[in-house]
mmCIF file of C-alpha atoms in Angstrom:
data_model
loop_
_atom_site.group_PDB
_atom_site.id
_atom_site.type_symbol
_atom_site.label_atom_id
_atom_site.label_comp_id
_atom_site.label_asym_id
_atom_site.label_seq_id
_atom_site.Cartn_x
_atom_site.Cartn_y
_atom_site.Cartn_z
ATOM 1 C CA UNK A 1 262.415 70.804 -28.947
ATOM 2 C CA UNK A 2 265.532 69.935 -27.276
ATOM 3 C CA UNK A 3 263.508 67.109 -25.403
ATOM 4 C CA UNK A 4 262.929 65.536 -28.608
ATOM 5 C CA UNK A 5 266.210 66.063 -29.895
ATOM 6 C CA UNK A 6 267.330 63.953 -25.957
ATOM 7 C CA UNK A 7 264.927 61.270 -27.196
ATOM 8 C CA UNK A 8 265.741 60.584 -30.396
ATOM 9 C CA UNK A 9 269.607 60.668 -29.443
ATOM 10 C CA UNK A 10 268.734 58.320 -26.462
ATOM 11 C CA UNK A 11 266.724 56.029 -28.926
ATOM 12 C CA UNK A 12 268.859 56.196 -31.889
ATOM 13 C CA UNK A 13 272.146 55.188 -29.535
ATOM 14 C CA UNK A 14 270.011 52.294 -28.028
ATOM 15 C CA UNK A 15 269.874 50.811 -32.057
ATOM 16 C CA UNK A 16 273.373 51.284 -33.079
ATOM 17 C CA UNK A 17 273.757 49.328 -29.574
ATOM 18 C CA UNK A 18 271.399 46.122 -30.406
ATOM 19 C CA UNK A 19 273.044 46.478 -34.048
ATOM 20 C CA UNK A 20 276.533 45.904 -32.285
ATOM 21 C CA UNK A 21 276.722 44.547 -29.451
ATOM 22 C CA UNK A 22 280.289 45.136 -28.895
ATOM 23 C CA UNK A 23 280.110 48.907 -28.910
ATOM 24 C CA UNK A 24 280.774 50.652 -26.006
ATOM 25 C CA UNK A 25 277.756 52.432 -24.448
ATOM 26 C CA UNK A 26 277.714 54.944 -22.052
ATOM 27 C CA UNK A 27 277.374 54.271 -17.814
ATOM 28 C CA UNK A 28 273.958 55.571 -18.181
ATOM 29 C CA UNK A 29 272.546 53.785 -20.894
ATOM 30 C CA UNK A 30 274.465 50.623 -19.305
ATOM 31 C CA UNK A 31 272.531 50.681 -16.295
ATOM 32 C CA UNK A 32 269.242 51.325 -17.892
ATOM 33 C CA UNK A 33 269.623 48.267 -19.913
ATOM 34 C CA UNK A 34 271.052 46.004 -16.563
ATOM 35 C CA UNK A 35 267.673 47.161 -14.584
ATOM 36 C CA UNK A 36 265.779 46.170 -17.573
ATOM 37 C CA UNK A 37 267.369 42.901 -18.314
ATOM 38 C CA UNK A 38 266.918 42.255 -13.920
ATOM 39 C CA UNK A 39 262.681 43.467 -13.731
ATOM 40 C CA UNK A 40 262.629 41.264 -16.878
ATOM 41 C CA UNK A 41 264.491 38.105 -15.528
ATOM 42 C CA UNK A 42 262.604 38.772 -12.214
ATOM 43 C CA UNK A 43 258.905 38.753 -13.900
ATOM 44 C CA UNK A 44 259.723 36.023 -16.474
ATOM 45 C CA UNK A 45 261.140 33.787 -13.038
ATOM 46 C CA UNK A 46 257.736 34.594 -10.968
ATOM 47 C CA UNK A 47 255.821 33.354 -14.485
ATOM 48 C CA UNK A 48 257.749 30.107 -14.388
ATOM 49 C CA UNK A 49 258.104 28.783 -10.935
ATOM 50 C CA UNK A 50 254.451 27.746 -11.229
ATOM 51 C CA UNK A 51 255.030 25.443 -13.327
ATOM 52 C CA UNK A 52 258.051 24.442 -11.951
ATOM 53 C CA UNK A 53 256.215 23.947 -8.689
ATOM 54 C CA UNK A 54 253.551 21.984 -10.700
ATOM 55 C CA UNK A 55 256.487 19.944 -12.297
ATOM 56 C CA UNK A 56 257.499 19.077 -9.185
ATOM 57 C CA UNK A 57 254.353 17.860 -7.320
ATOM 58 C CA UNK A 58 253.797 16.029 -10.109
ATOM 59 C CA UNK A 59 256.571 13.753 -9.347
ATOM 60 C CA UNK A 60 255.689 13.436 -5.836
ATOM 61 C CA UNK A 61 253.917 11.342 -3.648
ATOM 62 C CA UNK A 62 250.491 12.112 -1.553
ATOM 63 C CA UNK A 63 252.359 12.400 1.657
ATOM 64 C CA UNK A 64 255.080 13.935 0.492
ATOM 65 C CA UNK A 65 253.274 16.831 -1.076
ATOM 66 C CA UNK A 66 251.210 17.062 2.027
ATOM 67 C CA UNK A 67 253.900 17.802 4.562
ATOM 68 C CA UNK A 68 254.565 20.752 2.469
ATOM 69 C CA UNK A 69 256.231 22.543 -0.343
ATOM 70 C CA UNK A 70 260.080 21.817 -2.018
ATOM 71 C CA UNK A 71 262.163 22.560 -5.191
ATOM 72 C CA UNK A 72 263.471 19.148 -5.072
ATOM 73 C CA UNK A 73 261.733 16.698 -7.053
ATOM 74 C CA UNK A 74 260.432 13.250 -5.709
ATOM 75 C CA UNK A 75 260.737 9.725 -7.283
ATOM 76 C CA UNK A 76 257.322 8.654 -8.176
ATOM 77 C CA UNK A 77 256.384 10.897 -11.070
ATOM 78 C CA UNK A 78 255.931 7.324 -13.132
ATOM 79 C CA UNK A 79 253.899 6.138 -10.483
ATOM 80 C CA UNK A 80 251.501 9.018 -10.983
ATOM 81 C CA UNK A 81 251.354 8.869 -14.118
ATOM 82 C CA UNK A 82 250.244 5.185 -14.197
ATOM 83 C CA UNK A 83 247.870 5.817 -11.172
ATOM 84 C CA UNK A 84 246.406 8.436 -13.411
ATOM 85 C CA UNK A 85 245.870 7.106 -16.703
ATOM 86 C CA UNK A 86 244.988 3.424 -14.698
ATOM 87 C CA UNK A 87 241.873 5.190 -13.162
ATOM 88 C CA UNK A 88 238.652 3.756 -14.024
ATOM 89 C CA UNK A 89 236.468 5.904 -12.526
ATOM 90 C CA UNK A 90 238.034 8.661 -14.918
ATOM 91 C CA UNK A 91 238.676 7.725 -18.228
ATOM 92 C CA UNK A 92 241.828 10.666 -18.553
ATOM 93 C CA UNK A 93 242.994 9.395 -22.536
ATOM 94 C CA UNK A 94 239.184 9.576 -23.548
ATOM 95 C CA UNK A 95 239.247 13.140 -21.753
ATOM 96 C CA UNK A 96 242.096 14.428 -23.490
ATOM 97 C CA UNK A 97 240.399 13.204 -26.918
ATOM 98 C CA UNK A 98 237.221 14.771 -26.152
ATOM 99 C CA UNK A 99 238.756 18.314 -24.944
ATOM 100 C CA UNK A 100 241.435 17.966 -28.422
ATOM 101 C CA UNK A 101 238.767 17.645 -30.955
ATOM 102 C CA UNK A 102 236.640 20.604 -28.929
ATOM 103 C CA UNK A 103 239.674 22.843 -29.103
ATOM 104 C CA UNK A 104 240.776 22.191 -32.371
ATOM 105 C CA UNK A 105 237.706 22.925 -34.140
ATOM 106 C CA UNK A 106 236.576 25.316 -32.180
ATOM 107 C CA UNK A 107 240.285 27.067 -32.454
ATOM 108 C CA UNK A 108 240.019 26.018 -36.637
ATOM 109 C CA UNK A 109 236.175 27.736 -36.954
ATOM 110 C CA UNK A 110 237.335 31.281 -34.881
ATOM 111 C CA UNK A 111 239.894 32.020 -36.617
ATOM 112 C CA UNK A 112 238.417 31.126 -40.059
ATOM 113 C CA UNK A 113 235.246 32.916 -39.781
ATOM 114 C CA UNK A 114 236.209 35.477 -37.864
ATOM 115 C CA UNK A 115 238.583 36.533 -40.637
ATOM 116 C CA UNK A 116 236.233 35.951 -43.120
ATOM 117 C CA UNK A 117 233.685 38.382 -40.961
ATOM 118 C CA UNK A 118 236.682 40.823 -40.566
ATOM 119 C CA UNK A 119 237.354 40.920 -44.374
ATOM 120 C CA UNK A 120 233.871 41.545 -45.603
ATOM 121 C CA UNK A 121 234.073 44.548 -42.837
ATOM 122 C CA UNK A 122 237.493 46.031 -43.824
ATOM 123 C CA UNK A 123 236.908 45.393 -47.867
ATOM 124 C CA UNK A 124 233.484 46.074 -48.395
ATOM 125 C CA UNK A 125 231.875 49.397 -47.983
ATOM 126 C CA UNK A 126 227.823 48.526 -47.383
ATOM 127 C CA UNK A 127 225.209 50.539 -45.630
ATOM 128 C CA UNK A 128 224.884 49.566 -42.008
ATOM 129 C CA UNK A 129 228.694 49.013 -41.945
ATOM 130 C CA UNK A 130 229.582 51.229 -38.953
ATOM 131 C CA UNK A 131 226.821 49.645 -37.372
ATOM 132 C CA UNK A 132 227.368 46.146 -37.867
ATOM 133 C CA UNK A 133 231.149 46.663 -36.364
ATOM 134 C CA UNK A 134 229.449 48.166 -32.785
ATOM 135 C CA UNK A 135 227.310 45.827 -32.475
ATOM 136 C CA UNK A 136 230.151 43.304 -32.737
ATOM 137 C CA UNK A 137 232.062 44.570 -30.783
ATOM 138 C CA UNK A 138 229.084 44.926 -27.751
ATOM 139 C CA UNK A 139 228.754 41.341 -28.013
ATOM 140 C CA UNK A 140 232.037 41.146 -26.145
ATOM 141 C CA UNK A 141 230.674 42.812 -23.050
ATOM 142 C CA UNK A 142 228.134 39.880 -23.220
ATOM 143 C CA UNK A 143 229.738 37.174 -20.381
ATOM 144 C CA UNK A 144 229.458 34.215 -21.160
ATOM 145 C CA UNK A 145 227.528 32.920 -17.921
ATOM 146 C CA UNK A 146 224.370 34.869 -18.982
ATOM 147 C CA UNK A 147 224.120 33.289 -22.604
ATOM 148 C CA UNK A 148 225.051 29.938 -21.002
ATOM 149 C CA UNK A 149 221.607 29.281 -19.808
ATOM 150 C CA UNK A 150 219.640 29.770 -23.294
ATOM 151 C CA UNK A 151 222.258 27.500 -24.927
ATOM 152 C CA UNK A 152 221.419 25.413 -22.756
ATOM 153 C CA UNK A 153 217.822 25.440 -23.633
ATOM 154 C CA UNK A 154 217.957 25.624 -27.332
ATOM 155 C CA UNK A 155 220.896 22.217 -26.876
ATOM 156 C CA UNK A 156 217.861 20.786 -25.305
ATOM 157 C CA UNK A 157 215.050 21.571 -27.447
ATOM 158 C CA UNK A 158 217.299 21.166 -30.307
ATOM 159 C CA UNK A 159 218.180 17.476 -29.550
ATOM 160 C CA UNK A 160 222.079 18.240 -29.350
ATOM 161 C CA UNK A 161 222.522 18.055 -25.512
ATOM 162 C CA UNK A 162 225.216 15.615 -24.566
ATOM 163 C CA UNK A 163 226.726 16.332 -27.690
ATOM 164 C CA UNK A 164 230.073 18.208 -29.442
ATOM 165 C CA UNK A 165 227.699 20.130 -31.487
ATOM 166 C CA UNK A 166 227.047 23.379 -28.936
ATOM 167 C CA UNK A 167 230.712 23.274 -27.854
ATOM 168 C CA UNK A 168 232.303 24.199 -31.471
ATOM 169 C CA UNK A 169 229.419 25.505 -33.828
ATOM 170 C CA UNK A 170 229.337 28.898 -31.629
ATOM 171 C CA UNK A 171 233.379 29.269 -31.930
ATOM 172 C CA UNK A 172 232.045 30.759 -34.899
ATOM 173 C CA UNK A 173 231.057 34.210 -33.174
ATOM 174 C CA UNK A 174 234.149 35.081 -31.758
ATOM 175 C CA UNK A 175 234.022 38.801 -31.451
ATOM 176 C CA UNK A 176 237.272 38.969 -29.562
ATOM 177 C CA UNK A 177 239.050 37.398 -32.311
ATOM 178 C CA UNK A 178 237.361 39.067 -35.265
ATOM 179 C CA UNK A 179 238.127 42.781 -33.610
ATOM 180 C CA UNK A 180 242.601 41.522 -33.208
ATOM 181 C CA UNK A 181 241.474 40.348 -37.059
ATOM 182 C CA UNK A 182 240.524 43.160 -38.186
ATOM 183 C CA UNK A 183 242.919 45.230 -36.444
ATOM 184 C CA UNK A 184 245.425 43.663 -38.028
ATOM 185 C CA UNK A 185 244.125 43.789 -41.599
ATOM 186 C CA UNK A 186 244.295 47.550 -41.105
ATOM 187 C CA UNK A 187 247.547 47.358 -40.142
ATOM 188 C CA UNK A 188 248.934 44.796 -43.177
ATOM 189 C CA UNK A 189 246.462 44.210 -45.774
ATOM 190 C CA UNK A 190 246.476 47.251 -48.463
ATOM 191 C CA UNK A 191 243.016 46.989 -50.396
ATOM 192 C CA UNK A 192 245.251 47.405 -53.329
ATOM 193 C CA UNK A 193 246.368 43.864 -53.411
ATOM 194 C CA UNK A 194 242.383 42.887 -53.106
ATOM 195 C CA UNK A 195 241.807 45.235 -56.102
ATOM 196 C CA UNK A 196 244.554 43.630 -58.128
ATOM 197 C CA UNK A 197 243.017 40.380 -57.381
ATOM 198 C CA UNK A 198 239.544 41.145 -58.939
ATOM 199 C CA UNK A 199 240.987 42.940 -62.041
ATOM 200 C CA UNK A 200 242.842 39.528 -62.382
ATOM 201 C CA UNK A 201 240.025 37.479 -62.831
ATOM 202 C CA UNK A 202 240.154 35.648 -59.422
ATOM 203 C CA UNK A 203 237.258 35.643 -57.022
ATOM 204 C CA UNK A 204 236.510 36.463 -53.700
ATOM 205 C CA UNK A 205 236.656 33.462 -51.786
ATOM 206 C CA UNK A 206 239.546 32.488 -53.978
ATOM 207 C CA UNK A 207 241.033 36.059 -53.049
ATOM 208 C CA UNK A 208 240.362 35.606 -49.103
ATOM 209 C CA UNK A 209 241.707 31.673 -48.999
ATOM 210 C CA UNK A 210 244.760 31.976 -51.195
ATOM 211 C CA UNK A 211 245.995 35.811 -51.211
ATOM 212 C CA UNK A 212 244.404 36.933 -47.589
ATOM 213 C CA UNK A 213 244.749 33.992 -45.449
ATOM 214 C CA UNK A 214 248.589 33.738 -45.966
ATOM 215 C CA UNK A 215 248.983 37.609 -44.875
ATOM 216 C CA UNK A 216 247.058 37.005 -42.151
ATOM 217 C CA UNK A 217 249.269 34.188 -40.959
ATOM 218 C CA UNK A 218 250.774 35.766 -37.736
ATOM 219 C CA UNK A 219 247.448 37.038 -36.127
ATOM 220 C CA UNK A 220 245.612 33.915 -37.307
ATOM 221 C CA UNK A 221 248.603 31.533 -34.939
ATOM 222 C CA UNK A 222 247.976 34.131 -32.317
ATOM 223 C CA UNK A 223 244.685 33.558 -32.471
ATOM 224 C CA UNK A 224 244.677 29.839 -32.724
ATOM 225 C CA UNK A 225 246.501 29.781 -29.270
ATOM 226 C CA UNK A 226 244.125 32.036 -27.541
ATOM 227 C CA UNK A 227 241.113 30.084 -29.117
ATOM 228 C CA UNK A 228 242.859 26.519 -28.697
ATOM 229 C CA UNK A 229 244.094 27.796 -24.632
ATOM 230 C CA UNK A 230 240.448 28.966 -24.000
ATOM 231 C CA UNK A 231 238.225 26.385 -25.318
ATOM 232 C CA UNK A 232 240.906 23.643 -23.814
ATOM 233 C CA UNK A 233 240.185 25.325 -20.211
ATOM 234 C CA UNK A 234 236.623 25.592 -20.585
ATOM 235 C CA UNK A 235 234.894 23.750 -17.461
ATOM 236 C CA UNK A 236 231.716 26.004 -17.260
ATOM 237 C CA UNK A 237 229.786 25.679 -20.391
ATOM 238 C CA UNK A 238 230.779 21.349 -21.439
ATOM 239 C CA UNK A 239 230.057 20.661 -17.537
ATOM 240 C CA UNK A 240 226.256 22.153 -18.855
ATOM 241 C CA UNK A 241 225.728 20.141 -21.722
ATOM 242 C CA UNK A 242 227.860 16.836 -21.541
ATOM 243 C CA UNK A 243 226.327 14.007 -19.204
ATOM 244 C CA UNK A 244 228.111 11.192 -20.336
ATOM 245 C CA UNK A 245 231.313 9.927 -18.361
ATOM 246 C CA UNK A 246 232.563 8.879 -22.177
ATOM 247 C CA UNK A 247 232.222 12.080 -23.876
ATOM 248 C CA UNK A 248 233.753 15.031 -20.790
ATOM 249 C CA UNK A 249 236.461 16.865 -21.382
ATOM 250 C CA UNK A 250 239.525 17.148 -19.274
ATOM 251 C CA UNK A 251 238.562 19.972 -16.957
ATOM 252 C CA UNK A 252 235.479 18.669 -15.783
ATOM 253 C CA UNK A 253 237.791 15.424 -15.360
ATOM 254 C CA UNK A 254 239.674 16.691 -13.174
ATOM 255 C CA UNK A 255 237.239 18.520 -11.110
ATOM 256 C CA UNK A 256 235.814 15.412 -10.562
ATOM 257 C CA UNK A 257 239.068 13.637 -8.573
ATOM 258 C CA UNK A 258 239.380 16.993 -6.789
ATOM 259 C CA UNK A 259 236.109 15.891 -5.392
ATOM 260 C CA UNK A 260 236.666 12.438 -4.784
ATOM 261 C CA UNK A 261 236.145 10.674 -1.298
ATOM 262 C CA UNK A 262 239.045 12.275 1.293
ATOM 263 C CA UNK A 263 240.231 8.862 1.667
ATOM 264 C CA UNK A 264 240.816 7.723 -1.813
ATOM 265 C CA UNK A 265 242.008 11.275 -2.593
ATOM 266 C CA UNK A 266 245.836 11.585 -4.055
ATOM 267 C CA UNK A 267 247.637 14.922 -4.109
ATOM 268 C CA UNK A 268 250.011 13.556 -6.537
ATOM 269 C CA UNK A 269 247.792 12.155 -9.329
ATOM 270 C CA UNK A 270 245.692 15.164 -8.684
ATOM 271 C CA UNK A 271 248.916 17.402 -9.894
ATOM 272 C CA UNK A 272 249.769 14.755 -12.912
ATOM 273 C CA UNK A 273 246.440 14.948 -14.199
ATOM 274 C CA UNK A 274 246.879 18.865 -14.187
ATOM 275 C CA UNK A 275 250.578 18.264 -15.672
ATOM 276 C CA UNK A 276 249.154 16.152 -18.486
ATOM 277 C CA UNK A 277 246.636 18.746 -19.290
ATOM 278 C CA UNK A 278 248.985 22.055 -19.679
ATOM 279 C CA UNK A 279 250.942 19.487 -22.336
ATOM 280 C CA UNK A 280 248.972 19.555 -25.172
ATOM 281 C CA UNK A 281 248.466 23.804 -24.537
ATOM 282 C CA UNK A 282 252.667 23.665 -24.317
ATOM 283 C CA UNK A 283 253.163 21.929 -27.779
ATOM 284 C CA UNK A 284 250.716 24.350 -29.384
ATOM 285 C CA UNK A 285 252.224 27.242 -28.281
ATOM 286 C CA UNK A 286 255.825 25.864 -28.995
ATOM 287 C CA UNK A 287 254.110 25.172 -32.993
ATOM 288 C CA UNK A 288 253.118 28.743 -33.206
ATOM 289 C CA UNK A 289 255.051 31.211 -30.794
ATOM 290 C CA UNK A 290 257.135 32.080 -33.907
ATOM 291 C CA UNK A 291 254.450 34.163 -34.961
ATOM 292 C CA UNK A 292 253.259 35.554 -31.612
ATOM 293 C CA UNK A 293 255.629 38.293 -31.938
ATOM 294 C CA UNK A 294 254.799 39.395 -35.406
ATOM 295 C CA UNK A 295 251.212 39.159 -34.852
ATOM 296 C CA UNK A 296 250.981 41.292 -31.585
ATOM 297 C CA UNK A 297 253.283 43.281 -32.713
ATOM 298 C CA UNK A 298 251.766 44.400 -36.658
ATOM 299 C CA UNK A 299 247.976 43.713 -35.131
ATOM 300 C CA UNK A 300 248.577 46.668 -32.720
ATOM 301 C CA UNK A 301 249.886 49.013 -35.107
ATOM 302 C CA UNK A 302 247.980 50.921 -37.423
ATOM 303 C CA UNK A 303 249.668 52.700 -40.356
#
């Protein structure tokens, strides 16, 4: 008992502290919060000076980058960039089209659906229910390598091989995102408000796109990054089904100039191509992180 009584002093002093930040706190909870505020500044420094590195490279030149590493950044980062999106051989505008409308309606068709699949789940109660959730949810133990070669098959049979088509139409079955989806609804979306709905007259896809959609804001922006950040990065599954130089995305891109003859190989537009292709990843999350905290935060609590 007097444990708990310790803990909910020690917890209750550490609000009235974030409340005001000019009242004085004791040595002990002072140096607890220092050491936090140093592991976090030392973790959130390690996260960054990748990209920092990868900042820098990009602005470098082949030799330079080859005698080895610096923090100082070169003079030639407009060079790159013109070497890059110059290249013939790999068309790196069409690639960034290609690998935007991929992970934008593959990002748009997850999260739709996938709520839509986790509101029939959470609202309705059907026979086969329970079921239908583990079943779900063992689809995510299902790697993606082993279903990779019968959608390759059907892509071929089907006439859709070289195509967008197999690329975004299985976003649809997302099981990741429809178990955070559902998580959340659990957390924030009382059936009551669903019930007041119907007695109102309105239906249920006018229910789910007007009344549950806007609850489910946060996780759906948390979601959209994860989706938009994974099918963006995808290099295994479009380097199966796209043959055409006109229609690969930016991954497989890349991977091709990483494999280019030695002697026509360039460190420097190799690390612009990779700079250009975190960018469009960077504004999304920038659009959305508002809602990161709020989603992870709500998802993983249930009331």
């Amino acid at each position: 008992m007097a444990k708990e009584i310790r803990k909910l002093e020690h917890t209750s002093a550490l609000q009235r502290a974030n409340a005001n930040p000019d009242m004085k706190v004791g040595p002990g909870l002072l140096i607890h919060r220092i050491v936090c505020y140093i592991v976090l500044t030392f973790f959130s420094v390690l996260c960054l000076f990748f990209f920092y590195i990868l900042i820098i490279n990009a602005t470098r030149g082949h030799t330079d980058i080859s005698k080895g590493f610096s923090l100082l950044p070169g003079g030639v980062f407009l060079t790159n960039f013109q070497s890059a999106i110059s290249n013939t051989t790999i068309p790196v505008l069409n690639g960034i089209l290609n690998s935007l409308i991929i992970a934008t309606l593959s990002a748009i068709f997850s999260i739709y659906f996938s709520a839509m699949t986790a509101y029939a789940i959470h609202v309705y109660d059907f026979k086969g229910k329970k079921f239908l959730f583990n079943f779900i949810l063992l689809i995510m133990t299902i790697p993606t390598q082993l279903s990779a070669l019968g959608l390759f098959r059907m892509s071929t049979d089907w006439g859709m091989r070289d195509t967008f088509i197999p690329l975004i139409v299985p976003a649809i079955a997302a099981p990741t995102v429809f178990f955070f989806m559902i998580q959340y609804m659990k957390s924030s979306l009382p059936l009551d408000i669903v019930e007041a709905a119907r007695i109102d007259g309105s239906g249920e896809f006018r229910t789910f796109n007007t009344i549950v959609l806007p609850i489910l804001k946060p996780a759906l922006a948390v979601q959209a990054i994860f989706s938009f950040v994974s099918s963006w990065n995808n290099f295994f599954v479009p380097s199966l089904i796209l043959d055409s130089a006109s229609k690969k995305t930016l991954p497989i891109m890349i991977s091709q100039l990483r494999g280019a003859d030695f002697l026509k190989f360039d460190l420097g537009q190799v690390y612009m191509f990779i700079f250009i292709a975190i960018v469009p990843v960077m504004i999304v999350y920038f659009c959305l992180s508002k809602f990161i905290i709020a989603g992870v935060a709500v998802g993983g609590v249930k009331e």
